[in-house]
């Protein structure tokens, strides 16, 4: 199996989880209001290594609708947005726990 990288940042208002190295994972986030399952966007069937002309620095709307030069919510589905080598989850509360489930390579 290939190596994946998970980076989580939790504040009082939200949780941001970056997944890189694969797009074949599901993330379950638990917080005060319950549990939410996040899947990558449907068009993520292609491998992570894309075109050499793809840049993670394409402009777009950022967090909370602010403009960002670092890509953003275009192509987003309910808290999930594409990044150059994976995807980002933005959960609207502080997470108390999260689990990552990886697909089989078979």
GROMACS .gro file of C-alpha atoms in nm:
model
  106
    1UNK     CA    1   0.000   0.000   0.000
    2UNK     CA    2   0.111   0.354  -0.071
    3UNK     CA    3   0.176   0.592   0.215
    4UNK     CA    4  -0.089   0.851   0.298
    5UNK     CA    5  -0.060   1.165   0.506
    6UNK     CA    6  -0.334   1.298   0.738
    7UNK     CA    7  -0.310   1.645   0.892
    8UNK     CA    8  -0.585   1.761   1.130
    9UNK     CA    9  -0.638   2.106   1.283
   10UNK     CA   10  -0.912   2.148   1.545
   11UNK     CA   11  -1.030   2.484   1.679
   12UNK     CA   12  -1.333   2.578   1.887
   13UNK     CA   13  -1.531   2.657   1.570
   14UNK     CA   14  -1.426   2.391   1.317
   15UNK     CA   15  -1.205   2.100   1.217
   16UNK     CA   16  -0.993   2.090   0.901
   17UNK     CA   17  -0.849   1.756   0.788
   18UNK     CA   18  -0.610   1.734   0.492
   19UNK     CA   19  -0.564   1.393   0.326
   20UNK     CA   20  -0.276   1.356   0.080
   21UNK     CA   21  -0.119   1.067  -0.106
   22UNK     CA   22  -0.450   0.898  -0.189
   23UNK     CA   23  -0.810   0.970  -0.270
   24UNK     CA   24  -0.938   0.627  -0.173
   25UNK     CA   25  -1.036   0.694   0.190
   26UNK     CA   26  -1.347   0.779   0.389
   27UNK     CA   27  -1.326   0.992   0.702
   28UNK     CA   28  -1.576   0.973   0.989
   29UNK     CA   29  -1.578   1.283   1.211
   30UNK     CA   30  -1.747   1.284   1.551
   31UNK     CA   31  -1.836   1.609   1.725
   32UNK     CA   32  -2.093   1.749   1.970
   33UNK     CA   33  -2.381   1.728   1.720
   34UNK     CA   34  -2.306   1.369   1.617
   35UNK     CA   35  -2.120   1.189   1.342
   36UNK     CA   36  -2.062   1.278   0.975
   37UNK     CA   37  -1.905   1.064   0.704
   38UNK     CA   38  -1.694   1.240   0.440
   39UNK     CA   39  -1.609   1.081   0.106
   40UNK     CA   40  -1.391   1.234  -0.165
   41UNK     CA   41  -1.577   1.407  -0.450
   42UNK     CA   42  -1.723   1.167  -0.709
   43UNK     CA   43  -1.480   1.267  -0.986
   44UNK     CA   44  -1.180   1.143  -0.787
   45UNK     CA   45  -1.136   0.815  -0.978
   46UNK     CA   46  -0.810   0.937  -1.129
   47UNK     CA   47  -0.476   0.874  -0.953
   48UNK     CA   48  -0.333   1.149  -0.733
   49UNK     CA   49  -0.043   1.220  -0.967
   50UNK     CA   50  -0.218   1.431  -1.226
   51UNK     CA   51  -0.106   1.649  -1.509
   52UNK     CA   52   0.219   1.841  -1.459
   53UNK     CA   53   0.018   2.150  -1.556
   54UNK     CA   54  -0.216   2.124  -1.258
   55UNK     CA   55  -0.138   2.373  -0.983
   56UNK     CA   56  -0.255   2.373  -0.622
   57UNK     CA   57  -0.237   2.754  -0.640
   58UNK     CA   58  -0.537   2.817  -0.862
   59UNK     CA   59  -0.754   3.092  -0.720
   60UNK     CA   60  -1.091   3.024  -0.570
   61UNK     CA   61  -1.309   3.097  -0.275
   62UNK     CA   62  -1.140   3.005   0.047
   63UNK     CA   63  -1.262   2.932   0.397
   64UNK     CA   64  -1.587   3.107   0.493
   65UNK     CA   65  -1.625   3.253   0.142
   66UNK     CA   66  -1.307   3.461   0.156
   67UNK     CA   67  -1.100   3.483  -0.161
   68UNK     CA   68  -0.789   3.265  -0.154
   69UNK     CA   69  -0.502   3.223  -0.402
   70UNK     CA   70  -0.455   2.862  -0.286
   71UNK     CA   71  -0.746   2.688  -0.450
   72UNK     CA   72  -1.074   2.651  -0.279
   73UNK     CA   73  -1.422   2.524  -0.273
   74UNK     CA   74  -1.477   2.490  -0.647
   75UNK     CA   75  -1.581   2.132  -0.701
   76UNK     CA   76  -1.667   2.104  -0.333
   77UNK     CA   77  -1.934   1.871  -0.204
   78UNK     CA   78  -2.053   1.932   0.152
   79UNK     CA   79  -1.728   2.020   0.323
   80UNK     CA   80  -1.490   1.834   0.090
   81UNK     CA   81  -1.266   2.012  -0.160
   82UNK     CA   82  -0.994   1.887  -0.394
   83UNK     CA   83  -0.628   1.967  -0.333
   84UNK     CA   84  -0.326   1.903  -0.558
   85UNK     CA   85  -0.251   1.562  -0.404
   86UNK     CA   86  -0.568   1.463  -0.219
   87UNK     CA   87  -0.856   1.648  -0.058
   88UNK     CA   88  -0.951   1.871   0.237
   89UNK     CA   89  -1.241   1.823   0.477
   90UNK     CA   90  -1.386   2.124   0.658
   91UNK     CA   91  -1.617   2.015   0.941
   92UNK     CA   92  -1.823   2.298   1.101
   93UNK     CA   93  -1.747   2.200   1.463
   94UNK     CA   94  -1.457   2.096   1.684
   95UNK     CA   95  -1.406   1.723   1.639
   96UNK     CA   96  -1.390   1.501   1.943
   97UNK     CA   97  -1.268   1.204   1.736
   98UNK     CA   98  -1.214   1.103   1.374
   99UNK     CA   99  -1.140   0.776   1.194
  100UNK     CA  100  -0.992   0.718   0.850
  101UNK     CA  101  -1.099   0.413   0.647
  102UNK     CA  102  -0.879   0.315   0.352
  103UNK     CA  103  -0.997   0.117   0.050
  104UNK     CA  104  -0.847  -0.218  -0.047
  105UNK     CA  105  -0.584  -0.230  -0.322
  106UNK     CA  106  -0.718  -0.562  -0.450
   0.00000   0.00000   0.00000
